[in-house]
mmCIF file of C-alpha atoms and ligand atoms in Angstrom:
data_model
loop_
_atom_site.group_PDB
_atom_site.id
_atom_site.type_symbol
_atom_site.label_atom_id
_atom_site.label_comp_id
_atom_site.label_asym_id
_atom_site.label_seq_id
_atom_site.Cartn_x
_atom_site.Cartn_y
_atom_site.Cartn_z
ATOM 1 C CA MET A 230 -6.417 -5.197 11.402
ATOM 2 C CA GLU A 231 -9.940 -4.515 12.678
ATOM 3 C CA LEU A 232 -11.331 -6.376 15.666
ATOM 4 C CA THR A 233 -14.282 -8.612 14.750
ATOM 5 C CA GLU A 234 -17.573 -8.557 16.650
ATOM 6 C CA ASP A 235 -16.573 -11.806 18.348
ATOM 7 C CA GLN A 236 -13.265 -10.261 19.381
ATOM 8 C CA LEU A 237 -15.008 -7.181 20.800
ATOM 9 C CA HIS A 238 -16.985 -9.558 22.993
ATOM 10 C CA ARG A 239 -14.172 -11.941 23.857
ATOM 11 C CA TYR A 240 -11.797 -9.148 24.866
ATOM 12 C CA SER A 241 -14.378 -6.650 26.171
ATOM 13 C CA ARG A 242 -12.965 -6.715 29.711
ATOM 14 C CA HIS A 243 -9.582 -5.811 28.279
ATOM 15 C CA ILE A 244 -10.889 -3.172 25.899
ATOM 16 C CA ILE A 245 -12.689 -1.199 28.600
ATOM 17 C CA LEU A 246 -9.449 -0.839 30.578
ATOM 18 C CA PRO A 247 -7.861 2.560 29.895
ATOM 19 C CA GLU A 248 -4.434 0.863 29.720
ATOM 20 C CA VAL A 249 -5.549 -1.611 27.039
ATOM 21 C CA GLY A 250 -8.362 -0.496 24.739
ATOM 22 C CA GLY A 251 -8.760 -1.758 21.198
ATOM 23 C CA LYS A 252 -5.243 -0.617 20.362
ATOM 24 C CA GLY A 253 -3.682 -2.568 23.229
ATOM 25 C CA GLN A 254 -5.716 -5.636 22.359
ATOM 26 C CA LYS A 255 -4.418 -5.475 18.789
ATOM 27 C CA LYS A 256 -0.865 -5.373 20.162
ATOM 28 C CA ILE A 257 -1.626 -8.503 22.181
ATOM 29 C CA LEU A 258 -3.089 -10.224 19.124
ATOM 30 C CA SER A 259 0.010 -9.542 17.065
ATOM 31 C CA ALA A 260 2.493 -10.462 19.827
ATOM 32 C CA LYS A 261 4.719 -13.546 19.671
ATOM 33 C CA VAL A 262 5.764 -15.150 22.937
ATOM 34 C CA PHE A 263 8.040 -18.161 23.375
ATOM 35 C CA ILE A 264 7.594 -20.338 26.460
ATOM 36 C CA VAL A 265 10.328 -22.714 27.595
ATOM 37 C CA GLY A 266 8.595 -25.725 29.116
ATOM 38 C CA ALA A 267 4.990 -26.934 29.015
ATOM 39 C CA GLY A 268 4.980 -28.000 32.661
ATOM 40 C CA GLY A 269 4.075 -26.421 35.978
ATOM 41 C CA LEU A 270 4.770 -22.834 34.918
ATOM 42 C CA GLY A 271 4.371 -23.149 31.151
ATOM 43 C CA CYS A 272 0.786 -24.382 31.580
ATOM 44 C CA PRO A 273 -0.627 -21.380 33.484
ATOM 45 C CA VAL A 274 1.512 -18.888 31.555
ATOM 46 C CA GLY A 275 0.342 -20.281 28.230
ATOM 47 C CA TYR A 276 -3.232 -20.627 29.432
ATOM 48 C CA TYR A 277 -3.538 -16.962 30.419
ATOM 49 C CA LEU A 278 -1.638 -15.700 27.391
ATOM 50 C CA ALA A 279 -3.936 -17.757 25.163
ATOM 51 C CA ALA A 280 -6.997 -16.388 26.928
ATOM 52 C CA ALA A 281 -5.604 -12.862 26.531
ATOM 53 C CA GLY A 282 -5.272 -13.428 22.784
ATOM 54 C CA VAL A 283 -1.493 -13.529 22.310
ATOM 55 C CA GLY A 284 -1.445 -14.346 18.606
ATOM 56 C CA THR A 285 1.550 -16.661 18.457
ATOM 57 C CA ILE A 286 2.745 -18.838 21.315
ATOM 58 C CA GLY A 287 5.820 -20.990 20.786
ATOM 59 C CA MET A 288 6.425 -23.790 23.283
ATOM 60 C CA ILE A 289 9.232 -26.289 23.643
ATOM 61 C CA ASP A 290 9.138 -29.433 25.750
ATOM 62 C CA ASN A 291 10.368 -32.929 25.087
ATOM 63 C CA ASP A 292 8.245 -34.736 27.659
ATOM 64 C CA THR A 293 4.951 -36.588 27.575
ATOM 65 C CA VAL A 294 2.177 -36.150 30.108
ATOM 66 C CA GLU A 295 2.538 -38.315 33.221
ATOM 67 C CA LEU A 296 0.110 -38.878 36.030
ATOM 68 C CA SER A 297 2.372 -37.090 38.513
ATOM 69 C CA ASN A 298 2.192 -33.921 36.378
ATOM 70 C CA LEU A 299 -1.538 -33.465 36.766
ATOM 71 C CA GLN A 300 -1.369 -32.182 40.349
ATOM 72 C CA ARG A 301 -0.221 -28.832 38.891
ATOM 73 C CA GLN A 302 0.104 -28.852 35.081
ATOM 74 C CA ILE A 303 -3.372 -27.564 34.304
ATOM 75 C CA ALA A 304 -3.206 -27.506 30.513
ATOM 76 C CA HIS A 305 -3.061 -31.313 30.480
ATOM 77 C CA SER A 306 -5.621 -33.867 31.596
ATOM 78 C CA THR A 307 -6.070 -37.525 32.453
ATOM 79 C CA LYS A 308 -7.134 -38.216 28.851
ATOM 80 C CA LYS A 309 -3.757 -36.887 27.656
ATOM 81 C CA LEU A 310 -1.542 -39.314 29.578
ATOM 82 C CA GLY A 311 1.300 -40.346 27.283
ATOM 83 C CA VAL A 312 0.673 -37.493 24.827
ATOM 84 C CA HIS A 313 3.463 -34.988 24.160
ATOM 85 C CA LYS A 314 3.010 -32.030 26.479
ATOM 86 C CA VAL A 315 3.275 -29.490 23.682
ATOM 87 C CA ASP A 316 0.542 -31.293 21.700
ATOM 88 C CA SER A 317 -1.664 -31.444 24.758
ATOM 89 C CA ALA A 318 -1.112 -27.763 25.553
ATOM 90 C CA LYS A 319 -1.683 -26.750 21.926
ATOM 91 C CA GLU A 320 -5.057 -28.454 21.883
ATOM 92 C CA THR A 321 -6.065 -26.875 25.203
ATOM 93 C CA PHE A 322 -4.999 -23.352 24.286
ATOM 94 C CA GLU A 323 -6.311 -23.353 20.731
ATOM 95 C CA SER A 324 -9.679 -24.661 21.849
ATOM 96 C CA LEU A 325 -9.846 -21.942 24.492
ATOM 97 C CA ASN A 326 -9.132 -19.301 21.872
ATOM 98 C CA PRO A 327 -9.076 -19.783 18.091
ATOM 99 C CA ASP A 328 -7.242 -16.444 17.705
ATOM 100 C CA VAL A 329 -4.131 -18.134 19.071
ATOM 101 C CA LYS A 330 -1.643 -20.163 17.081
ATOM 102 C CA VAL A 331 0.487 -22.480 19.199
ATOM 103 C CA ILE A 332 3.730 -23.733 17.698
ATOM 104 C CA GLY A 333 4.828 -26.742 19.701
ATOM 105 C CA ILE A 334 8.365 -28.063 19.503
ATOM 106 C CA LYS A 335 9.050 -31.578 20.737
ATOM 107 C CA ASP A 336 12.687 -31.254 21.557
ATOM 108 C CA ARG A 337 15.078 -30.465 24.337
ATOM 109 C CA ILE A 338 16.295 -26.879 24.357
ATOM 110 C CA SER A 339 20.055 -26.661 23.886
ATOM 111 C CA LYS A 340 22.867 -24.329 22.956
ATOM 112 C CA ASP A 341 22.513 -25.533 19.381
ATOM 113 C CA ASN A 342 18.833 -24.732 18.840
ATOM 114 C CA ILE A 343 17.884 -21.975 21.291
ATOM 115 C CA LEU A 344 18.981 -18.927 19.286
ATOM 116 C CA ASP A 345 17.128 -20.112 16.203
ATOM 117 C CA LEU A 346 14.037 -20.987 18.238
ATOM 118 C CA ILE A 347 13.636 -17.651 20.003
ATOM 119 C CA LYS A 348 14.930 -15.204 17.407
ATOM 120 C CA ASP A 349 11.539 -14.431 15.838
ATOM 121 C CA TYR A 350 9.687 -13.961 19.134
ATOM 122 C CA ASP A 351 9.117 -10.686 21.006
ATOM 123 C CA ILE A 352 9.360 -12.042 24.536
ATOM 124 C CA VAL A 353 10.668 -15.256 26.126
ATOM 125 C CA VAL A 354 9.202 -16.888 29.224
ATOM 126 C CA ASP A 355 11.260 -19.350 31.215
ATOM 127 C CA GLY A 356 9.106 -21.998 32.808
ATOM 128 C CA SER A 357 11.840 -24.616 32.922
ATOM 129 C CA ASP A 358 12.393 -26.859 35.882
ATOM 130 C CA ASN A 359 16.169 -26.966 36.137
ATOM 131 C CA PHE A 360 19.211 -24.744 36.563
ATOM 132 C CA PRO A 361 21.088 -25.635 33.378
ATOM 133 C CA THR A 362 18.128 -24.543 31.237
ATOM 134 C CA ARG A 363 17.591 -21.394 33.289
ATOM 135 C CA TYR A 364 21.170 -20.269 32.681
ATOM 136 C CA LEU A 365 21.077 -21.242 29.021
ATOM 137 C CA VAL A 366 17.855 -19.272 28.443
ATOM 138 C CA ASN A 367 19.259 -16.264 30.313
ATOM 139 C CA ASP A 368 22.469 -16.209 28.319
ATOM 140 C CA ALA A 369 20.659 -16.626 24.987
ATOM 141 C CA CYS A 370 18.197 -13.826 25.787
ATOM 142 C CA VAL A 371 21.033 -11.493 26.808
ATOM 143 C CA MET A 372 22.893 -12.282 23.581
ATOM 144 C CA LEU A 373 19.794 -11.640 21.432
ATOM 145 C CA LYS A 374 18.522 -8.775 23.644
ATOM 146 C CA LYS A 375 15.157 -10.490 24.135
ATOM 147 C CA PRO A 376 13.043 -9.588 27.159
ATOM 148 C CA LEU A 377 12.834 -12.614 29.455
ATOM 149 C CA VAL A 378 10.317 -13.301 32.196
ATOM 150 C CA SER A 379 11.837 -15.936 34.436
ATOM 151 C CA GLY A 380 9.993 -17.927 37.086
ATOM 152 C CA ALA A 381 10.887 -20.651 39.547
ATOM 153 C CA ILE A 382 9.053 -22.672 42.163
ATOM 154 C CA LEU A 383 9.996 -24.986 44.987
ATOM 155 C CA ARG A 384 7.936 -26.382 47.828
ATOM 156 C CA PHE A 385 5.933 -23.385 49.081
ATOM 157 C CA GLU A 386 8.010 -20.675 47.474
ATOM 158 C CA GLY A 387 8.026 -18.960 44.115
ATOM 159 C CA GLN A 388 10.250 -16.399 42.403
ATOM 160 C CA VAL A 389 9.698 -14.138 39.417
ATOM 161 C CA THR A 390 11.999 -11.652 37.718
ATOM 162 C CA THR A 391 11.911 -9.786 34.412
ATOM 163 C CA ILE A 392 15.148 -9.393 32.489
ATOM 164 C CA LEU A 393 15.409 -6.566 29.967
ATOM 165 C CA PRO A 394 18.853 -6.977 28.401
ATOM 166 C CA GLY A 395 20.640 -3.660 28.041
ATOM 167 C CA GLU A 396 18.341 -1.982 30.570
ATOM 168 C CA GLY A 397 18.417 -4.037 33.750
ATOM 169 C CA HIS A 398 19.929 -7.003 35.498
ATOM 170 C CA CYS A 399 20.166 -10.561 34.188
ATOM 171 C CA TYR A 400 19.963 -13.901 35.966
ATOM 172 C CA ARG A 401 23.741 -14.095 36.280
ATOM 173 C CA CYS A 402 23.853 -10.642 37.916
ATOM 174 C CA LEU A 403 21.754 -12.331 40.587
ATOM 175 C CA PHE A 404 23.451 -15.738 40.756
ATOM 176 C CA GLU A 405 26.633 -15.623 38.733
ATOM 177 C CA GLU A 406 27.230 -19.358 38.532
ATOM 178 C CA MET A 407 24.948 -22.310 38.876
ATOM 179 C CA PRO A 408 24.867 -23.834 42.330
ATOM 180 C CA PRO A 409 26.775 -27.125 42.434
ATOM 181 C CA PRO A 410 24.424 -30.104 42.096
ATOM 182 C CA GLY A 411 24.908 -31.059 45.749
ATOM 183 C CA LEU A 412 23.481 -27.755 46.919
ATOM 184 C CA VAL A 413 20.219 -27.856 45.002
ATOM 185 C CA PRO A 414 17.436 -29.989 46.438
ATOM 186 C CA SER A 415 17.501 -33.670 45.678
ATOM 187 C CA CYS A 416 14.495 -35.163 43.948
ATOM 188 C CA GLN A 417 12.943 -36.341 47.212
ATOM 189 C CA GLU A 418 13.221 -32.833 48.607
ATOM 190 C CA ALA A 419 11.800 -31.133 45.582
ATOM 191 C CA GLY A 420 8.104 -31.209 46.283
ATOM 192 C CA VAL A 421 5.854 -28.364 45.247
ATOM 193 C CA LEU A 422 2.383 -27.306 46.241
ATOM 194 C CA GLY A 423 0.606 -27.376 42.880
ATOM 195 C CA ALA A 424 -1.265 -24.109 43.301
ATOM 196 C CA ILE A 425 2.017 -22.207 43.691
ATOM 197 C CA THR A 426 2.699 -22.808 40.012
ATOM 198 C CA GLY A 427 -0.540 -20.958 39.255
ATOM 199 C CA VAL A 428 0.490 -17.966 41.368
ATOM 200 C CA VAL A 429 3.918 -17.715 39.768
ATOM 201 C CA GLY A 430 2.683 -18.508 36.251
ATOM 202 C CA ALA A 431 -0.033 -15.852 36.481
ATOM 203 C CA LEU A 432 2.558 -13.319 37.659
ATOM 204 C CA GLN A 433 4.745 -14.221 34.682
ATOM 205 C CA ALA A 434 1.825 -13.908 32.251
ATOM 206 C CA THR A 435 0.991 -10.506 33.744
ATOM 207 C CA GLU A 436 4.575 -9.331 33.267
ATOM 208 C CA VAL A 437 4.425 -10.462 29.624
ATOM 209 C CA LEU A 438 1.170 -8.608 28.976
ATOM 210 C CA LYS A 439 2.515 -5.394 30.531
ATOM 211 C CA LEU A 440 5.610 -5.664 28.342
ATOM 212 C CA ILE A 441 3.408 -6.096 25.256
ATOM 213 C CA LEU A 442 1.215 -3.144 26.242
ATOM 214 C CA GLY A 443 4.109 -0.979 27.432
ATOM 215 C CA LYS A 444 2.141 -0.152 30.591
ATOM 216 C CA GLY A 445 3.092 -0.151 34.252
ATOM 217 C CA ASP A 446 6.270 -1.308 35.935
ATOM 218 C CA VAL A 447 7.869 -4.704 35.482
ATOM 219 C CA LEU A 448 10.237 -6.660 37.717
ATOM 220 C CA LYS A 449 13.329 -5.063 36.204
ATOM 221 C CA ASN A 450 16.271 -5.107 38.640
ATOM 222 C CA THR A 451 13.922 -6.839 41.030
ATOM 223 C CA LEU A 452 13.343 -10.389 42.240
ATOM 224 C CA LEU A 453 9.862 -11.019 43.597
ATOM 225 C CA ILE A 454 9.735 -13.807 46.170
ATOM 226 C CA TYR A 455 6.437 -15.365 47.209
ATOM 227 C CA ASP A 456 6.301 -17.314 50.444
ATOM 228 C CA ALA A 457 3.006 -19.177 50.480
ATOM 229 C CA LEU A 458 3.261 -20.460 54.040
ATOM 230 C CA LYS A 459 3.731 -16.969 55.428
ATOM 231 C CA VAL A 460 1.537 -15.400 52.720
ATOM 232 C CA ASN A 461 4.256 -12.897 52.014
ATOM 233 C CA PHE A 462 5.469 -11.190 48.840
ATOM 234 C CA ARG A 463 8.933 -9.686 49.099
ATOM 235 C CA ARG A 464 10.740 -7.577 46.511
ATOM 236 C CA VAL A 465 14.516 -7.837 46.479
ATOM 237 C CA LYS A 466 16.525 -5.246 44.552
ATOM 238 C CA VAL A 467 18.941 -6.784 42.059
ATOM 239 C CA PRO A 468 21.369 -4.231 40.694
ATOM 240 C CA LYS A 469 23.016 -4.899 37.358
ATOM 241 C CA ASN A 470 26.452 -6.364 38.064
ATOM 242 C CA GLN A 471 29.055 -4.269 36.228
ATOM 243 C CA ASN A 472 31.249 -7.398 36.119
ATOM 244 C CA CYS A 473 28.475 -9.811 35.113
ATOM 245 C CA PRO A 474 30.025 -12.635 33.059
ATOM 246 C CA VAL A 475 27.339 -12.362 30.386
ATOM 247 C CA CYS A 476 25.584 -8.958 30.385
ATOM 248 C CA SER A 477 28.430 -6.568 31.290
ATOM 249 C CA ASP A 478 30.347 -4.544 28.715
ATOM 250 C CA ASN A 479 33.203 -7.053 28.759
ATOM 251 C CA PRO A 480 31.540 -10.437 29.096
ATOM 252 C CA THR A 481 33.595 -13.541 29.767
ATOM 253 C CA ILE A 482 30.806 -15.771 28.485
ATOM 254 C CA THR A 483 30.413 -15.120 24.787
ATOM 255 C CA GLU A 484 29.255 -18.545 23.644
ATOM 256 C CA LEU A 485 26.379 -20.658 24.854
ATOM 257 C CA GLN A 486 27.145 -23.748 26.862
ATOM 258 C CA ASP A 487 25.090 -26.800 27.766
ATOM 259 C CA TYR A 488 25.466 -27.779 31.379
ATOM 260 C CA ASP A 489 24.807 -31.437 31.863
ATOM 261 C CA ALA A 490 25.269 -32.046 35.533
ATOM 262 C CA GLY A 491 23.191 -34.187 37.803
ATOM 263 C CA TYR A 492 20.496 -31.667 38.592
ATOM 264 C CA CYS A 493 17.144 -32.770 39.763
ATOM 265 C CA ARG A 494 14.220 -31.510 37.697
ATOM 266 C CA ILE A 495 11.613 -29.923 39.860
ATOM 267 C CA MET B 122 -26.362 26.984 21.752
ATOM 268 C CA GLU B 123 -23.792 26.767 19.008
ATOM 269 C CA ASP B 124 -23.836 23.743 16.745
ATOM 270 C CA VAL B 125 -21.027 21.279 17.227
ATOM 271 C CA ARG B 126 -19.467 19.725 14.163
ATOM 272 C CA ILE B 127 -19.910 15.951 14.427
ATOM 273 C CA ASP B 128 -17.070 13.958 12.896
ATOM 274 C CA LYS B 129 -18.452 10.473 13.460
ATOM 275 C CA LYS B 130 -21.810 8.994 14.496
ATOM 276 C CA ILE B 131 -22.468 5.527 15.863
ATOM 277 C CA ASN B 132 -25.764 3.820 16.601
ATOM 278 C CA ILE B 133 -25.502 1.369 19.485
ATOM 279 C CA LYS B 134 -29.233 0.888 20.085
ATOM 280 C CA GLY B 135 -29.950 -2.610 21.303
ATOM 281 C CA LEU B 136 -26.587 -3.007 23.025
ATOM 282 C CA ILE B 137 -26.157 -3.264 26.782
ATOM 283 C CA CYS B 138 -23.155 -2.754 29.067
ATOM 284 C CA PRO B 139 -20.301 -3.211 28.699
ATOM 285 C CA TYR B 140 -20.644 -3.439 24.889
ATOM 286 C CA THR B 141 -22.139 0.050 24.765
ATOM 287 C CA PHE B 142 -18.843 1.365 26.081
ATOM 288 C CA VAL B 143 -16.713 -1.113 24.119
ATOM 289 C CA LYS B 144 -18.244 0.152 20.854
ATOM 290 C CA SER B 145 -17.984 3.794 21.889
ATOM 291 C CA LYS B 146 -14.367 3.408 22.953
ATOM 292 C CA ILE B 147 -13.329 1.599 19.762
ATOM 293 C CA ALA B 148 -15.016 4.371 17.745
ATOM 294 C CA ILE B 149 -13.231 7.193 19.555
ATOM 295 C CA GLU B 150 -9.858 5.403 19.440
ATOM 296 C CA ASP B 151 -9.947 5.577 15.651
ATOM 297 C CA MET B 152 -10.596 9.350 15.641
ATOM 298 C CA GLU B 153 -8.213 12.305 15.839
ATOM 299 C CA VAL B 154 -7.809 14.466 18.931
ATOM 300 C CA GLY B 155 -10.308 17.339 18.756
ATOM 301 C CA GLU B 156 -12.893 15.405 16.729
ATOM 302 C CA VAL B 157 -16.407 14.833 18.059
ATOM 303 C CA LEU B 158 -18.197 11.480 18.326
ATOM 304 C CA GLU B 159 -21.980 11.283 18.551
ATOM 305 C CA ILE B 160 -23.451 8.145 20.112
ATOM 306 C CA LEU B 161 -27.127 7.143 19.725
ATOM 307 C CA LEU B 162 -28.266 4.630 22.344
ATOM 308 C CA ASP B 163 -31.332 3.238 24.077
ATOM 309 C CA TYR B 164 -29.855 1.622 27.197
ATOM 310 C CA GLU B 165 -30.561 3.969 30.055
ATOM 311 C CA GLU B 166 -27.749 2.896 32.347
ATOM 312 C CA ALA B 167 -25.251 3.629 29.570
ATOM 313 C CA SER B 168 -26.552 7.185 29.248
ATOM 314 C CA ARG B 169 -24.926 7.740 32.646
ATOM 315 C CA SER B 170 -21.996 5.311 32.522
ATOM 316 C CA ILE B 171 -20.644 6.228 29.066
ATOM 317 C CA PRO B 172 -20.191 9.932 29.908
ATOM 318 C CA LYS B 173 -18.510 9.006 33.182
ATOM 319 C CA SER B 174 -16.174 6.472 31.556
ATOM 320 C CA MET B 175 -15.329 8.862 28.710
ATOM 321 C CA GLU B 176 -14.336 11.520 31.232
ATOM 322 C CA ASP B 177 -12.303 8.937 33.188
ATOM 323 C CA HIS B 178 -10.469 8.224 29.939
ATOM 324 C CA GLY B 179 -9.720 11.958 29.625
ATOM 325 C CA HIS B 180 -12.261 12.969 26.961
ATOM 326 C CA LYS B 181 -14.743 15.862 27.093
ATOM 327 C CA VAL B 182 -18.472 15.144 27.212
ATOM 328 C CA LEU B 183 -20.227 17.935 25.333
ATOM 329 C CA LYS B 184 -23.830 16.805 25.536
ATOM 330 C CA VAL B 185 -26.085 14.105 26.997
ATOM 331 C CA GLU B 186 -29.658 14.458 25.763
ATOM 332 C CA LYS B 187 -32.769 12.312 25.903
ATOM 333 C CA ILE B 188 -34.243 12.775 22.452
ATOM 334 C CA ASN B 189 -37.425 10.674 22.748
ATOM 335 C CA ASP B 190 -39.050 8.030 24.981
ATOM 336 C CA THR B 191 -36.354 5.473 24.358
ATOM 337 C CA ASP B 192 -33.238 7.115 22.981
ATOM 338 C CA TRP B 193 -30.353 9.273 24.128
ATOM 339 C CA ILE B 194 -27.624 11.149 22.275
ATOM 340 C CA ILE B 195 -24.180 11.650 23.752
ATOM 341 C CA GLN B 196 -21.542 13.888 22.168
ATOM 342 C CA VAL B 197 -17.911 13.435 23.179
ATOM 343 C CA ARG B 198 -14.836 15.325 22.037
ATOM 344 C CA LYS B 199 -11.630 13.307 21.883
ATOM 345 C CA GLU B 200 -9.079 15.059 24.086
ATOM 346 C CA LYS B 201 -6.157 12.635 24.037
ATOM 347 C CA GLU B 202 -4.805 9.506 22.394
HETATM 348 ZN ZN1 ZN C 785 24.027 -9.927 34.104
#
């Protein structure tokens, strides 16, 4: 594959970076990234990956665009109210960059479809808004040994971590079991400052691009916590748990499960 | 001065920064270590910035020469992948 004249212009600020160059840009163009959720995190992650030229972006979301989404979900717009989020995002990303193919899936992710959905992708990004999905995505990525860049947001705080199965920690090494529904914020408590999703989503997109390029460090064995009110980034070491129920040598979780408790979606 | 064997020549006259460097970098990426690239250009600023950027990328600048009123030639040896 040779870069076209248009591509040399479009990606010139990548190409002149020693860590990227034409070769790195070609890796980005042939990369396949799957994003869980086309909401607060999925929008900025997909937006920046599309701008960067990630050749194939898969996205799953079952929801349609609502007015209350538009305070943070920047791939959508007032004109798209009522449209499926994955259709809205596809149109936004593909019009930003015709090099990008977006495969949108209008469905809920579950134990029955997740392995099939992610198996042909290089990297998975979790931009979901609830604990059951976060654990399901973690377990599936560990089982298929797919790199996973996980993000979460609440109120004025964000978290990002990068899971490299076989090399580093997984989400269950960090939090072995899901918190009981009573301990996670109720829907009235689960506000979020919209711009936080941009901070966390851009961090996730950056982790993905470094994984594609094979350059720099990623948040392996590390949880990055962003506190917007205090303007503080904190790195917390997360060692791999030798007794982790899913990623240890003798896992107790060997099949995927759907968790259908009363969790609020943030 | 001994003659250097040129393995590839590009003409980037008419281009300005950063495309002067984009084109030069793409050209040298496709070459083997030890080979020499010769760049013909007419954008003065690039006659200074391309040699600097090539050295930052780890390559060896062999020659920067103004060959007439408008044009420069730069020769660079690829030193690493
Ligand atoms: Zn684990």
